[in-house]
Amino acid sequence: MSLLQVDGLGIEFGGLKAVDNVGFKVEPGEIVSVIGPNGAGKTTLFNMISGIYLPKAGRVTLAGQDVTGMEPHLLARLGLSRTFQNLQIFQHMSVLENVVAGFHLEESGNVLSDLFALPGSRKRARTVRAKAEVLLARVGLERAAGAEAGSLSYGALKRLEIARALALSPKILLLDEPAAGCNAVETEEIDELIAEVAKSGVAILLVEHDMKLVMRISNHIVVLDHGEKIAEGDPETVSRNPDVIAAYLGTAAAQESEHA
Amino acid sequence: MKLGSKHTTLLVLAVIIIVAPFFFPSSYYFRVGSLIFINGLAVTGIVILTGYAGQVSLGHAGFAGIGAYACALAPVYLGVHPGLALIIGALLSGAIAFLVGRPILRLKGYYLGVASLGFGILVAMLLTNEAQITGGPDGIRVADLGIRGLLREMGFRVKGSELWYVLTGICLLIGAWLALNLHDSPTGRALRALHGSEVAARTVGVDVARLKLQAFVISAVFASVSGSLLALQNRFITPEVAGFLHSVEMVTMAVLGGVGSVLGAIFGAAILTTLPQVLTVFAEYEYAVLGLVMMLVMIFLRDGLLPSLAKLIKGREQ
């Protein structure tokens, strides 16, 4: 049984098939990347898996349980966590608090106990704070802990989002373009971080434009074009697939490579 | 001074409440003071709903109305002590907020604003039209809380205005303490998270619908207690307490002072409660000047008076 299994997933927006009949599997500790040209439906696919969009067709199975269209906060309880292509940071909170907020399921209790600052609430908040500090150090942001989140650089915010997503202790982590807009050094840092997280046994589903990054770290690649899966396999196989080359470089380039 | 710090805020508030009376030339000032504290309590509830959770309500005076009329009616019809009536009103407001909040908190931004506005108007109309029970637009008498009489029997003679200054001051301190506890608690953090990014809050496991409802209920209870205190202090109440203007006033006080901070919002309540009294020197232009002040603050100090000033001072120090 796979950790995450996606079968025949599809959605339409105003009659247009944004994603159609897409299926693949992710095993624990594996890095699976979804690639494809702009508008291929990668983020839409992510939004369906993570419960933000309700799919029109197909099934999402997480650790054997059917979770199709389940609300994100319930998916979080089952160990599915994600980051966003366009950063979704809690502005007006400190860097540390952003990560502490990621521990919501662990720290939240009774609202009355919170209102009266009962010892239970305070103790939970303290334990979680210590854990959040460890996570911040893991993504290399421990020195920015007290800073307002909005003041961080783009690359740092990307890492902050990963730290927040890791706070859930997820079984599977969905990363939507974690290296987009980052410079070479930042990309390398994120690359290392992803590999390290996968090594700890967390499955990773990745959408990424940076081909070098994808080819380097993925165990398995799924290629989308116009909402459909056009290829699948290990990086080696996928990079030689003529359909993939055509989708990325245009048909002319594909023909050229055939002649060569 | 760090605005966010819980103990600093409470200390500042307590010192102001204790020290201010030494500068009061007449009992009239005690009355204005307690009015500030009563408004401050309602506004602290708005801070939880709007400042923490980012949800707008233009109908919270409805809950103040429920609290006020609970104190007027429960002693008459149920024969309970006015103090107990305050608690009944708070429970009733909380229950109604729970029922009303469920459907309307699914709405966002101005849709939520308009829906909550409708609720406030509904309560005000009910209080105005059910004249045989509520006394209608002319208002109704409210029973005496009896504390002054109790003190007199014990041999203490205090003026009503001074007693209410102390009572409402204590209530405001308790309210501020609760709101500040909430700010740094798991619940408060989740509220501020969904304010920052609802979709991200959901993906870290925050049950957004449930948390918004909790904030709505808590702020309704604050408004209700504020309405009850107003009724008990004045010994008389009219449906205006639930009116649209009162709802708008609450939001304006909070936003003007700084809706993100408890101290800021209470400061806003103090300004907007006293300013009309000060501005009487402008005679018939009083409200025009008030409007102008509000516009200028929003244009130049968008975070609200107190947070903006704090930032300014901090910037100068560095």
Coordinates of C-alpha atoms in Angstrom, one line a residue:
Chain A
M1 CA 0.0 0.0 0.0
S2 CA 1.4 3.4 -1.0
L3 CA 1.4 6.3 1.4
L4 CA -0.3 8.6 -1.1
Q5 CA -2.2 7.2 -4.1
V6 CA -3.9 9.5 -6.6
D7 CA -6.3 7.8 -9.1
G8 CA -8.0 9.4 -12.2
L9 CA -8.1 12.9 -10.5
G10 CA -9.8 15.6 -12.5
I11 CA -11.3 19.1 -12.2
E12 CA -12.9 21.6 -14.6
F13 CA -13.1 25.4 -14.4
G14 CA -15.9 26.8 -16.5
G15 CA -15.9 23.8 -18.8
L16 CA -12.1 23.8 -19.2
K17 CA -10.4 20.6 -18.0
A18 CA -7.6 22.0 -15.8
V19 CA -6.6 18.5 -14.7
D20 CA -7.8 15.3 -16.3
N21 CA -7.4 11.7 -15.2
V22 CA -4.1 12.1 -13.4
G23 CA -2.8 9.2 -11.2
F24 CA 0.4 8.3 -9.4
K25 CA 1.8 6.9 -6.2
V26 CA 4.1 8.2 -3.5
E27 CA 6.0 5.9 -1.1
P28 CA 7.3 6.9 2.4
G29 CA 10.7 8.6 2.2
E30 CA 10.4 9.1 -1.6
I31 CA 10.7 12.4 -3.5
V32 CA 8.2 12.5 -6.3
S33 CA 8.2 15.6 -8.5
V34 CA 5.4 16.9 -10.7
I35 CA 6.8 18.9 -13.6
G36 CA 5.3 20.5 -16.7
P37 CA 5.1 23.8 -18.5
N38 CA 3.2 26.8 -17.1
G39 CA -0.5 26.2 -16.9
A40 CA -0.1 22.4 -17.0
G41 CA -2.2 22.1 -13.9
K42 CA 0.5 21.3 -11.3
T43 CA -0.8 23.7 -8.6
T44 CA -4.4 22.7 -9.3
L45 CA -3.4 19.1 -8.7
F46 CA -1.8 20.1 -5.4
N47 CA -4.9 22.0 -4.4
M48 CA -7.0 19.0 -5.0
I49 CA -4.8 16.6 -3.1
S50 CA -4.5 19.1 -0.1
G51 CA -8.3 19.6 0.1
I52 CA -8.4 23.2 -1.1
Y53 CA -10.3 22.3 -4.3
L54 CA -12.9 19.6 -4.5
P55 CA -12.1 17.3 -7.4
K56 CA -14.8 16.5 -9.9
A57 CA -13.5 13.0 -10.6
G58 CA -11.1 10.5 -9.1
R59 CA -9.8 9.5 -5.7
V60 CA -7.1 10.5 -3.3
T61 CA -6.0 7.8 -0.8
L62 CA -3.8 8.6 2.1
A63 CA -2.3 5.6 4.0
G64 CA -5.2 3.5 2.8
Q65 CA -7.9 6.0 3.7
D66 CA -10.1 7.7 1.1
V67 CA -9.5 11.4 1.7
T68 CA -10.9 12.8 -1.6
G69 CA -12.2 16.4 -1.0
M70 CA -11.4 16.2 2.8
E71 CA -11.0 19.6 4.4
P72 CA -7.4 20.7 4.8
H73 CA -7.5 20.9 8.6
L74 CA -8.6 17.3 8.8
L75 CA -5.9 16.3 6.3
A76 CA -3.4 17.9 8.6
R77 CA -4.5 15.5 11.4
L78 CA -3.8 12.6 9.0
G79 CA -0.3 13.9 8.4
L80 CA -0.5 15.8 5.1
S81 CA 1.2 19.2 5.1
R82 CA 2.0 21.7 2.4
T83 CA 3.7 24.9 1.4
F84 CA 2.5 27.4 -1.2
Q85 CA 3.8 28.8 -4.5
N86 CA 2.8 32.3 -3.6
L87 CA 4.0 32.6 0.0
Q88 CA 1.3 32.2 2.6
I89 CA 3.1 33.6 5.7
F90 CA 1.4 34.8 8.8
Q91 CA 2.4 38.4 8.5
H92 CA 2.4 40.5 11.7
M93 CA 3.7 37.4 13.6
S94 CA 7.3 36.8 14.6
V95 CA 9.3 34.2 12.6
L96 CA 9.2 31.9 15.7
E97 CA 5.4 32.3 16.1
N98 CA 4.8 31.3 12.5
V99 CA 6.4 28.0 13.3
V100 CA 4.7 27.7 16.7
A101 CA 1.4 28.2 14.8
G102 CA 2.4 25.2 12.7
F103 CA 2.1 23.1 16.0
H104 CA -1.6 24.1 16.3
L105 CA -2.8 20.5 16.5
E106 CA -0.4 19.8 19.3
E107 CA -0.8 22.9 21.4
S108 CA -4.5 23.7 21.0
G109 CA -6.8 22.9 23.9
N110 CA -9.7 24.4 25.6
V111 CA -10.5 28.1 24.7
L112 CA -11.6 28.8 28.3
S113 CA -8.3 27.5 29.6
D114 CA -6.5 29.9 27.1
L115 CA -8.7 32.9 28.2
F116 CA -7.8 32.4 31.9
A117 CA -4.2 31.4 31.1
L118 CA -4.5 28.2 33.1
P119 CA -1.2 26.3 33.7
G120 CA -2.2 23.6 31.2
S121 CA -2.4 26.2 28.3
R122 CA 0.9 27.9 29.4
K123 CA 2.7 24.6 29.6
R124 CA 1.6 23.4 26.2
A125 CA 2.6 26.8 24.7
R126 CA 6.1 26.5 26.3
T127 CA 6.7 22.9 25.1
V128 CA 5.8 23.8 21.6
R129 CA 7.9 26.9 21.6
A130 CA 11.0 24.8 22.4
K131 CA 10.2 22.5 19.6
A132 CA 9.6 25.4 17.2
E133 CA 13.1 26.7 18.1
V134 CA 14.6 23.4 17.1
L135 CA 12.8 23.4 13.7
L136 CA 13.9 27.0 13.1
A137 CA 17.5 25.9 13.6
R138 CA 16.9 23.0 11.2
V139 CA 16.0 25.4 8.4
G140 CA 18.8 27.8 9.5
L141 CA 16.6 30.7 10.7
E142 CA 17.3 30.5 14.4
R143 CA 18.8 33.9 14.5
A144 CA 15.8 35.5 12.9
A145 CA 13.4 34.0 15.5
G146 CA 12.3 37.3 17.0
A147 CA 12.0 39.2 13.8
E148 CA 8.7 40.1 12.2
A149 CA 8.1 37.5 9.5
G150 CA 7.4 40.2 6.9
S151 CA 11.0 41.5 7.2
L152 CA 12.6 38.3 5.9
S153 CA 14.1 37.8 2.5
Y154 CA 12.2 35.7 -0.1
G155 CA 14.4 32.7 0.2
A156 CA 14.2 32.8 4.0
L157 CA 10.4 32.9 3.9
K158 CA 10.4 29.9 1.6
R159 CA 12.4 28.0 4.3
L160 CA 10.1 29.4 7.0
E161 CA 7.1 27.9 5.2
I162 CA 8.9 24.5 5.1
A163 CA 9.6 24.8 8.9
R164 CA 6.0 25.6 9.6
A165 CA 4.8 22.6 7.4
L166 CA 7.3 20.3 9.2
A167 CA 5.8 21.3 12.6
L168 CA 2.9 19.0 11.9
S169 CA 5.3 16.1 11.8
P170 CA 3.8 15.2 8.5
K171 CA 3.9 11.8 6.8
I172 CA 3.9 13.5 3.5
L173 CA 4.9 17.1 2.6
L174 CA 3.7 18.9 -0.5
L175 CA 6.1 21.5 -1.7
D176 CA 4.8 23.9 -4.3
E177 CA 7.8 25.5 -6.1
P178 CA 10.0 25.8 -3.0
A179 CA 12.9 27.2 -5.0
A180 CA 11.0 29.7 -7.2
G181 CA 12.4 33.1 -7.1
C182 CA 15.5 32.0 -5.1
N183 CA 19.1 32.6 -6.1
A184 CA 21.6 29.7 -6.6
V185 CA 22.8 29.7 -3.0
E186 CA 19.2 29.7 -1.6
T187 CA 18.2 26.9 -4.1
E188 CA 21.1 24.8 -2.9
E189 CA 20.1 25.3 0.7
I190 CA 16.5 24.2 0.0
D191 CA 17.8 21.3 -2.1
E192 CA 19.7 20.0 0.9
L193 CA 16.8 20.6 3.3
I194 CA 14.4 18.6 1.1
A195 CA 16.9 15.7 0.8
E196 CA 17.4 15.7 4.5
V197 CA 13.6 15.7 5.3
A198 CA 13.1 12.8 2.9
K199 CA 15.9 10.9 4.5
S200 CA 14.0 11.2 7.8
G201 CA 11.2 9.1 6.3
V202 CA 8.8 11.9 5.2
A203 CA 7.4 11.4 1.7
I204 CA 7.8 14.5 -0.5
L205 CA 5.6 15.6 -3.4
L206 CA 7.3 18.5 -5.2
V207 CA 6.2 20.9 -7.9
E208 CA 9.3 22.7 -9.2
H209 CA 10.4 24.6 -12.2
D210 CA 14.1 24.4 -11.6
M211 CA 14.9 21.3 -13.7
K212 CA 18.4 20.9 -12.3
L213 CA 17.0 20.7 -8.8
V214 CA 14.2 18.2 -9.9
M215 CA 16.6 15.9 -11.8
R216 CA 19.1 15.9 -8.9
I217 CA 16.8 15.0 -6.0
S218 CA 13.8 13.2 -7.4
N219 CA 13.2 9.4 -7.2
H220 CA 10.3 9.6 -9.5
I221 CA 8.9 12.3 -11.9
V222 CA 5.4 12.8 -13.1
V223 CA 5.1 15.1 -16.2
L224 CA 1.9 17.1 -16.8
D225 CA 0.9 19.0 -20.0
H226 CA -2.5 20.6 -20.5
G227 CA -3.8 18.9 -17.4
E228 CA -2.9 15.4 -18.5
K229 CA -0.1 13.1 -17.5
I230 CA 2.2 12.6 -20.5
A231 CA 5.0 10.8 -18.9
E232 CA 6.2 9.2 -15.7
G233 CA 9.4 7.5 -14.5
D234 CA 12.8 8.1 -13.0
P235 CA 14.7 11.3 -13.9
E236 CA 16.8 9.5 -16.6
T237 CA 13.8 8.0 -18.4
V238 CA 11.7 11.2 -18.2
S239 CA 14.4 13.5 -19.5
R240 CA 14.8 11.3 -22.7
N241 CA 11.1 11.0 -23.3
P242 CA 10.3 12.7 -26.7
D243 CA 6.8 13.8 -25.5
V244 CA 8.4 15.6 -22.5
I245 CA 11.0 17.3 -24.7
A246 CA 8.2 18.4 -27.0
A247 CA 6.1 19.8 -24.2
Y248 CA 9.0 21.8 -22.8
L249 CA 10.9 22.9 -25.9
G250 CA 8.2 22.8 -28.6
T251 CA 7.7 20.2 -31.3
A252 CA 10.5 21.6 -33.5
A253 CA 13.1 20.9 -30.9
A254 CA 11.8 17.4 -30.4
Q255 CA 12.1 16.7 -34.1
E256 CA 15.6 18.1 -34.2
S257 CA 16.6 15.8 -31.3
E258 CA 15.2 12.8 -33.2
H259 CA 17.3 13.7 -36.3
A260 CA 20.4 14.2 -34.3
Chain B
M1 CA 7.8 50.2 26.2
K2 CA 6.6 47.1 24.3
L3 CA 2.9 47.3 23.4
G4 CA 2.5 43.6 23.1
S5 CA 3.7 42.8 26.6
K6 CA 0.9 41.6 28.8
H7 CA 2.1 42.8 32.1
T8 CA 3.1 46.2 30.8
T9 CA -0.3 46.8 29.4
L10 CA -2.1 45.7 32.6
L11 CA 0.3 47.8 34.7
V12 CA -0.2 50.9 32.5
L13 CA -4.0 50.5 32.6
A14 CA -4.1 50.0 36.4
V15 CA -1.8 53.0 37.1
I16 CA -4.0 55.2 34.9
I17 CA -7.2 54.0 36.5
I18 CA -5.8 54.6 40.0
V19 CA -3.9 57.9 39.4
A20 CA -6.4 59.7 37.2
P21 CA -8.9 60.5 40.0
F22 CA -6.3 62.6 41.8
F23 CA -6.7 65.1 38.9
F24 CA -10.5 65.0 38.8
P25 CA -12.0 68.4 39.8
S26 CA -15.6 67.1 40.0
S27 CA -17.7 64.0 40.1
Y28 CA -18.6 64.6 36.5
Y29 CA -15.1 63.3 35.6
F30 CA -15.7 60.0 37.4
R31 CA -18.8 59.6 35.2
V32 CA -16.8 60.2 32.0
G33 CA -14.1 57.8 33.3
S34 CA -16.5 55.0 33.9
L35 CA -18.1 55.6 30.5
I36 CA -14.6 55.2 29.0
F37 CA -14.1 51.9 30.9
I38 CA -17.5 50.6 29.7
N39 CA -16.7 51.5 26.1
G40 CA -13.2 50.1 26.6
L41 CA -14.6 46.8 27.6
A42 CA -16.8 46.5 24.5
V43 CA -13.8 47.6 22.3
T44 CA -11.6 45.0 23.9
G45 CA -14.0 42.4 22.6
I46 CA -13.7 44.0 19.1
V47 CA -9.9 43.6 19.4
I48 CA -10.4 39.9 19.8
L49 CA -12.8 39.6 16.9
T50 CA -11.3 42.1 14.5
G51 CA -7.7 42.7 15.7
Y52 CA -6.9 39.1 16.3
A53 CA -9.2 37.1 14.0
G54 CA -9.6 39.8 11.3
Q55 CA -13.4 39.5 11.2
V56 CA -15.6 42.6 11.0
S57 CA -18.8 43.0 12.9
L58 CA -21.1 46.0 12.5
G59 CA -23.8 44.6 14.8
H60 CA -22.1 44.2 18.1
A61 CA -24.3 46.8 19.8
G62 CA -27.0 44.1 19.4
F63 CA -25.2 42.1 22.1
A64 CA -24.8 45.3 24.2
G65 CA -28.5 45.7 23.9
I66 CA -29.1 42.1 25.0
G67 CA -26.9 42.6 28.1
A68 CA -28.5 46.0 28.9
Y69 CA -32.1 44.8 28.7
A70 CA -31.3 41.6 30.5
C71 CA -30.4 43.8 33.5
A72 CA -33.6 45.8 33.0
L73 CA -36.0 42.9 32.5
A74 CA -34.7 39.8 34.3
P75 CA -35.1 41.4 37.8
V76 CA -38.7 42.3 36.9
Y77 CA -39.9 39.2 35.1
L78 CA -37.6 36.5 36.7
G79 CA -37.2 38.2 40.1
V80 CA -33.4 37.7 40.0
H81 CA -30.7 40.1 41.4
P82 CA -29.5 42.6 38.8
G83 CA -25.9 41.2 39.2
L84 CA -27.2 37.8 38.3
A85 CA -29.0 39.4 35.4
L86 CA -25.7 40.6 34.0
I87 CA -24.5 37.0 33.9
I88 CA -27.8 35.8 32.4
G89 CA -27.4 38.5 29.7
A90 CA -23.8 37.4 29.0
L91 CA -24.8 33.7 28.7
L92 CA -27.8 34.7 26.4
S93 CA -25.5 36.8 24.2
G94 CA -23.0 34.0 24.0
A95 CA -25.7 31.6 23.0
I96 CA -27.2 33.9 20.4
A97 CA -23.8 34.7 19.0
F98 CA -23.2 31.0 18.7
L99 CA -26.4 30.6 16.7
V100 CA -26.0 33.7 14.6
G101 CA -22.3 33.3 14.1
R102 CA -22.5 29.9 12.5
P103 CA -24.1 31.0 9.3
I104 CA -22.8 34.6 9.0
L105 CA -19.1 33.8 9.7
R106 CA -18.9 31.8 6.5
L107 CA -19.1 35.2 4.8
K108 CA -16.0 37.3 4.3
G109 CA -15.1 41.0 4.5
Y110 CA -17.9 43.4 3.8
Y111 CA -20.5 40.6 3.3
L112 CA -19.9 39.6 6.9
G113 CA -20.1 43.3 7.9
V114 CA -23.5 43.7 6.3
A115 CA -24.9 40.5 7.7
S116 CA -23.8 41.4 11.2
L117 CA -25.3 44.9 10.7
G118 CA -28.6 43.2 9.9
F119 CA -28.4 41.3 13.3
G120 CA -27.8 44.6 15.2
I121 CA -30.7 46.3 13.5
L122 CA -32.9 43.3 14.3
V123 CA -32.2 43.5 18.0
A124 CA -32.7 47.3 18.1
M125 CA -36.0 47.0 16.3
L126 CA -37.2 44.2 18.7
L127 CA -36.3 46.4 21.7
T128 CA -38.1 49.4 20.2
N129 CA -41.2 47.6 19.0
E130 CA -42.0 45.2 21.9
A131 CA -43.0 48.3 23.9
Q132 CA -45.2 46.4 26.4
I133 CA -42.2 44.5 27.6
T134 CA -39.2 46.7 26.9
G135 CA -40.8 50.1 27.4
G136 CA -40.2 50.9 23.7
P137 CA -38.2 53.8 22.3
D138 CA -38.6 55.8 25.6
G139 CA -36.5 53.3 27.4
I140 CA -36.9 51.5 30.7
R141 CA -35.8 51.8 34.3
V142 CA -33.1 49.5 35.6
A143 CA -33.0 48.1 39.2
D144 CA -30.3 49.2 41.6
L145 CA -27.3 46.8 41.9
G146 CA -27.4 47.5 45.6
I147 CA -23.7 47.7 46.3
R148 CA -23.8 51.3 47.5
G149 CA -26.5 50.5 50.0
L150 CA -24.5 47.5 51.1
L151 CA -21.4 49.7 51.7
R152 CA -23.5 52.2 53.6
E153 CA -24.7 49.5 55.9
M154 CA -21.1 48.6 56.5
G155 CA -20.4 52.2 57.4
F156 CA -18.8 53.3 54.1
R157 CA -20.2 56.4 52.4
V158 CA -19.2 56.5 48.7
K159 CA -20.6 58.6 45.9
G160 CA -22.3 56.7 43.1
S161 CA -20.0 58.1 40.5
E162 CA -16.9 57.1 42.4
L163 CA -18.3 53.6 43.1
W164 CA -19.0 53.0 39.4
Y165 CA -15.6 54.4 38.4
V166 CA -14.0 51.6 40.6
L167 CA -16.4 48.9 39.5
T168 CA -16.1 49.5 35.8
G169 CA -12.4 50.0 36.1
I170 CA -12.1 46.6 37.7
C171 CA -14.2 45.1 34.9
L172 CA -12.1 46.7 32.2
L173 CA -8.9 45.3 33.9
I174 CA -10.4 41.8 34.0
G175 CA -11.5 42.1 30.3
A176 CA -8.1 43.3 29.3
W177 CA -6.4 40.5 31.2
L178 CA -8.5 37.9 29.4
A179 CA -7.9 39.4 26.0
L180 CA -4.2 39.6 26.6
N181 CA -4.1 36.0 27.9
L182 CA -5.8 35.0 24.7
H183 CA -3.4 36.8 22.5
D184 CA -0.4 34.7 23.4
S185 CA -2.4 31.4 23.9
P186 CA -2.8 28.6 21.3
T187 CA -6.3 29.9 20.5
G188 CA -5.1 33.5 20.0
R189 CA -2.2 32.3 17.8
A190 CA -4.6 30.3 15.7
L191 CA -6.9 33.4 15.4
R192 CA -4.1 35.6 14.3
A193 CA -2.9 32.9 11.9
L194 CA -6.2 32.7 10.1
H195 CA -6.2 36.5 10.0
G196 CA -2.8 36.4 8.3
S197 CA -3.6 33.6 5.8
E198 CA -6.8 31.6 6.1
V199 CA -5.6 28.9 3.6
A200 CA -2.3 28.4 5.4
A201 CA -4.1 28.3 8.8
R202 CA -6.3 25.5 7.5
T203 CA -3.3 23.5 6.2
V204 CA -1.7 23.5 9.7
G205 CA -4.9 22.1 11.1
V206 CA -6.8 25.2 12.3
D207 CA -10.5 24.5 12.2
V208 CA -11.2 28.0 10.8
A209 CA -15.0 28.0 11.2
R210 CA -14.8 26.9 14.8
L211 CA -12.2 29.4 15.8
K212 CA -14.0 32.3 14.1
L213 CA -17.1 31.3 16.0
Q214 CA -15.2 31.2 19.3
A215 CA -13.9 34.7 18.7
F216 CA -17.4 35.9 17.8
V217 CA -18.9 34.4 21.0
I218 CA -16.2 35.8 23.2
S219 CA -16.5 39.3 21.8
A220 CA -20.3 39.1 22.0
V221 CA -20.0 38.4 25.8
F222 CA -17.7 41.4 26.2
A223 CA -20.2 43.6 24.4
S224 CA -23.0 42.2 26.5
V225 CA -21.3 42.9 29.8
S226 CA -20.5 46.4 28.6
G227 CA -24.2 47.0 27.9
S228 CA -25.1 45.5 31.3
L229 CA -22.7 47.9 33.1
L230 CA -24.1 50.8 31.2
A231 CA -27.6 49.9 32.1
L232 CA -26.8 49.3 35.8
Q233 CA -24.8 52.5 36.1
N234 CA -27.4 54.8 34.5
R235 CA -30.3 52.9 36.1
F236 CA -32.1 53.6 32.8
I237 CA -31.7 52.3 29.3
T238 CA -33.1 53.0 25.8
P239 CA -32.9 50.9 22.6
E240 CA -30.2 53.2 21.3
V241 CA -27.7 51.0 23.2
A242 CA -28.3 48.3 20.5
G243 CA -28.5 50.9 17.7
F244 CA -26.4 51.0 14.5
L245 CA -24.5 54.1 15.7
H246 CA -23.3 52.3 18.8
S247 CA -22.1 49.4 16.7
V248 CA -20.2 51.7 14.4
E249 CA -18.8 53.6 17.4
M250 CA -17.3 50.4 18.8
V251 CA -15.5 49.6 15.6
T252 CA -14.4 53.2 15.1
M253 CA -13.0 53.4 18.7
A254 CA -11.0 50.1 18.1
V255 CA -9.7 51.0 14.7
L256 CA -8.8 54.6 15.6
G257 CA -6.9 53.6 18.7
G258 CA -5.3 50.5 17.1
V259 CA -7.4 47.4 16.7
G260 CA -4.4 45.1 16.9
S261 CA -3.6 46.1 20.5
V262 CA -5.7 46.0 23.6
L263 CA -4.2 49.1 25.0
G264 CA -4.5 50.9 21.7
A265 CA -8.2 50.1 21.3
I266 CA -8.9 51.2 24.9
F267 CA -7.0 54.4 24.1
G268 CA -9.3 54.8 21.1
A269 CA -12.3 54.4 23.4
A270 CA -11.0 57.1 25.7
I271 CA -10.4 59.5 22.9
L272 CA -13.8 59.0 21.2
T273 CA -15.6 59.2 24.6
T274 CA -13.9 62.4 25.7
L275 CA -13.4 64.2 22.4
P276 CA -17.1 65.0 21.9
Q277 CA -17.1 66.6 25.4
V278 CA -13.9 68.6 24.6
L279 CA -15.0 69.6 21.1
T280 CA -18.1 71.3 22.5
V281 CA -16.1 74.5 22.1
F282 CA -16.6 74.1 18.4
A283 CA -20.4 74.3 19.1
E284 CA -22.3 73.2 16.1
Y285 CA -19.2 72.1 14.3
E286 CA -18.4 69.5 17.0
Y287 CA -19.2 66.5 14.9
A288 CA -17.5 67.9 11.8
V289 CA -14.3 68.3 13.7
L290 CA -14.7 64.8 15.1
G291 CA -15.1 63.4 11.6
L292 CA -12.1 65.3 10.4
V293 CA -9.9 63.9 13.2
M294 CA -11.0 60.4 12.4
M295 CA -10.2 60.9 8.7
L296 CA -6.8 62.3 9.4
V297 CA -5.9 59.5 11.8
M298 CA -6.8 56.9 9.3
I299 CA -4.9 58.6 6.5
F300 CA -1.7 59.3 8.4
L301 CA -1.7 56.7 11.2
R302 CA -3.3 53.7 9.6
D303 CA -2.3 51.2 12.4
G304 CA -4.3 53.4 14.8
L305 CA -3.2 56.1 17.2
L306 CA -1.2 54.2 19.8
P307 CA 0.6 51.6 17.7
S308 CA 1.6 54.4 15.2
L309 CA 2.9 56.6 18.0
A310 CA 4.8 53.7 19.5
K311 CA 6.4 53.0 16.2
L312 CA 7.3 56.6 15.8
I313 CA 9.0 56.7 19.2
K314 CA 10.8 53.4 18.5
G315 CA 12.0 54.7 15.2
R316 CA 13.4 57.8 16.8
E317 CA 15.3 55.8 19.4
Q318 CA 17.1 53.7 16.9

